[in-house]
Amino acid sequence: MITKNSREMARTAVTALEEKKAKDLKVLDISDVSVLADYFIIASGSNHNQVQAMADEVEEKLGKAGFTPRQVEGYQTANWILMDYQDIIIHIFDEENRLFYDLERIWRDGSLVEKADLESEV
């Protein structure tokens, strides 16, 4: 079941990613198909600097909102940064790795969430 906290985290993360010009930003509701998290957020950057800047912005904005990551992986290489916030998991890819791993296909049983849906109350 999606909580108000997970929706708030997802909304904050999406805003942070948009501020850093994330490409092909997708939010998947995986709450009905997995116990891992409520949302997967998937975004691309065009180079390693942008990918790292996107991760930095997410961490700063979520931190200000009182949320800390359980784990962050891949920051140094910036091919695929995974940010685990328990209720949401954020995947920030460079374009090549995003195509290769194709998480949207793997998690196609999840449902695509529009930004407006994140604005509504639970």
CSV table of C-alpha atoms in Angstrom, one decimal:
chain,number,residue,atom,x,y,z
A,1,MET,CA,0.0,0.0,0.0
A,2,ILE,CA,1.4,3.4,-1.0
A,3,THR,CA,1.9,5.7,1.9
A,4,LYS,CA,1.9,9.5,2.1
A,5,ASN,CA,5.6,9.4,2.9
A,6,SER,CA,6.5,7.4,-0.2
A,7,ARG,CA,4.4,9.6,-2.4
A,8,GLU,CA,6.0,12.7,-0.9
A,9,MET,CA,9.5,11.2,-1.4
A,10,ALA,CA,8.7,10.3,-5.0
A,11,ARG,CA,7.3,13.8,-5.7
A,12,THR,CA,10.4,15.5,-4.2
A,13,ALA,CA,12.8,13.2,-6.1
A,14,VAL,CA,11.0,13.8,-9.4
A,15,THR,CA,11.1,17.6,-8.8
A,16,ALA,CA,14.9,17.4,-8.0
A,17,LEU,CA,15.5,15.3,-11.2
A,18,GLU,CA,13.6,17.7,-13.3
A,19,GLU,CA,15.6,20.6,-12.0
A,20,LYS,CA,18.7,18.9,-13.3
A,21,LYS,CA,17.1,18.3,-16.7
A,22,ALA,CA,16.7,14.5,-16.3
A,23,LYS,CA,15.8,12.8,-19.6
A,24,ASP,CA,13.0,10.2,-20.0
A,25,LEU,CA,11.9,10.4,-16.4
A,26,LYS,CA,9.6,7.6,-15.5
A,27,VAL,CA,7.9,6.7,-12.2
A,28,LEU,CA,6.7,3.1,-11.8
A,29,ASP,CA,4.3,2.0,-9.0
A,30,ILE,CA,5.7,-1.4,-8.1
A,31,SER,CA,3.8,-1.8,-4.8
A,32,ASP,CA,1.5,-4.5,-6.2
A,33,VAL,CA,4.3,-6.6,-7.8
A,34,SER,CA,7.1,-6.3,-5.2
A,35,VAL,CA,7.9,-5.9,-1.6
A,36,LEU,CA,11.1,-4.0,-2.5
A,37,ALA,CA,9.5,-0.5,-2.6
A,38,ASP,CA,6.4,1.4,-3.6
A,39,TYR,CA,8.0,3.3,-6.5
A,40,PHE,CA,10.9,2.9,-8.9
A,41,ILE,CA,12.0,6.2,-10.4
A,42,ILE,CA,14.1,5.9,-13.5
A,43,ALA,CA,15.9,8.8,-15.2
A,44,SER,CA,18.8,9.4,-17.6
A,45,GLY,CA,21.5,11.9,-17.9
A,46,SER,CA,23.6,12.6,-21.0
A,47,ASN,CA,27.0,12.4,-19.2
A,48,HIS,CA,28.6,11.4,-16.0
A,49,ASN,CA,28.6,14.9,-14.6
A,50,GLN,CA,24.9,15.3,-15.1
A,51,VAL,CA,24.2,11.9,-13.7
A,52,GLN,CA,26.1,12.8,-10.5
A,53,ALA,CA,24.5,16.2,-10.3
A,54,MET,CA,21.0,14.6,-10.5
A,55,ALA,CA,21.9,12.3,-7.7
A,56,ASP,CA,23.3,15.2,-5.6
A,57,GLU,CA,20.1,17.2,-6.1
A,58,VAL,CA,17.9,14.2,-5.1
A,59,GLU,CA,20.0,13.6,-2.0
A,60,GLU,CA,19.9,17.3,-1.1
A,61,LYS,CA,16.2,17.8,-1.6
A,62,LEU,CA,15.2,14.5,0.1
A,63,GLY,CA,17.6,15.3,2.9
A,64,LYS,CA,16.0,18.7,3.5
A,65,ALA,CA,12.6,16.9,3.6
A,66,GLY,CA,13.9,14.6,6.3
A,67,PHE,CA,14.7,11.5,4.3
A,68,THR,CA,18.0,9.8,4.2
A,69,PRO,CA,19.1,7.0,1.8
A,70,ARG,CA,19.6,3.5,3.2
A,71,GLN,CA,22.2,3.0,0.5
A,72,VAL,CA,23.7,4.7,-2.6
A,73,GLU,CA,25.6,2.7,-5.2
A,74,GLY,CA,27.5,3.6,-8.3
A,75,TYR,CA,28.1,7.3,-7.7
A,76,GLN,CA,31.8,7.2,-8.6
A,77,THR,CA,31.4,5.6,-12.0
A,78,ALA,CA,28.0,7.3,-12.6
A,79,ASN,CA,27.0,4.8,-15.2
A,80,TRP,CA,24.0,3.7,-13.0
A,81,ILE,CA,23.5,5.3,-9.6
A,82,LEU,CA,21.0,3.5,-7.4
A,83,MET,CA,19.6,5.4,-4.5
A,84,ASP,CA,17.6,3.2,-2.0
A,85,TYR,CA,15.2,5.2,0.2
A,86,GLN,CA,13.3,2.0,1.2
A,87,ASP,CA,9.9,3.2,0.0
A,88,ILE,CA,11.3,4.5,-3.3
A,89,ILE,CA,14.3,3.3,-5.3
A,90,ILE,CA,15.8,5.8,-7.7
A,91,HIS,CA,17.8,4.7,-10.7
A,92,ILE,CA,19.8,7.3,-12.5
A,93,PHE,CA,21.5,6.1,-15.7
A,94,ASP,CA,23.7,7.3,-18.4
A,95,GLU,CA,21.9,6.8,-21.7
A,96,GLU,CA,23.8,3.7,-22.8
A,97,ASN,CA,23.3,1.8,-19.6
A,98,ARG,CA,19.6,2.7,-19.5
A,99,LEU,CA,19.1,1.1,-22.9
A,100,PHE,CA,21.2,-1.9,-21.9
A,101,TYR,CA,19.4,-2.7,-18.6
A,102,ASP,CA,15.9,-1.7,-19.7
A,103,LEU,CA,14.3,-1.6,-16.3
A,104,GLU,CA,11.0,-0.5,-17.7
A,105,ARG,CA,10.7,-3.8,-19.6
A,106,ILE,CA,11.8,-5.9,-16.6
A,107,TRP,CA,9.3,-4.1,-14.3
A,108,ARG,CA,6.6,-3.8,-16.9
A,109,ASP,CA,4.1,-5.3,-14.4
A,110,GLY,CA,4.4,-2.1,-12.5
A,111,SER,CA,2.1,0.8,-13.5
A,112,LEU,CA,3.4,4.1,-14.9
A,113,VAL,CA,2.6,7.0,-12.6
A,114,GLU,CA,2.1,10.5,-13.9
A,115,LYS,CA,3.5,13.5,-12.0
A,116,ALA,CA,0.0,14.8,-11.4
A,117,ASP,CA,-0.8,11.5,-9.6
A,118,LEU,CA,2.0,12.1,-7.1
A,119,GLU,CA,0.4,15.5,-6.3
A,120,SER,CA,-2.9,14.0,-5.2
A,121,GLU,CA,-3.5,12.8,-1.6
A,122,VAL,CA,-3.3,9.1,-0.6
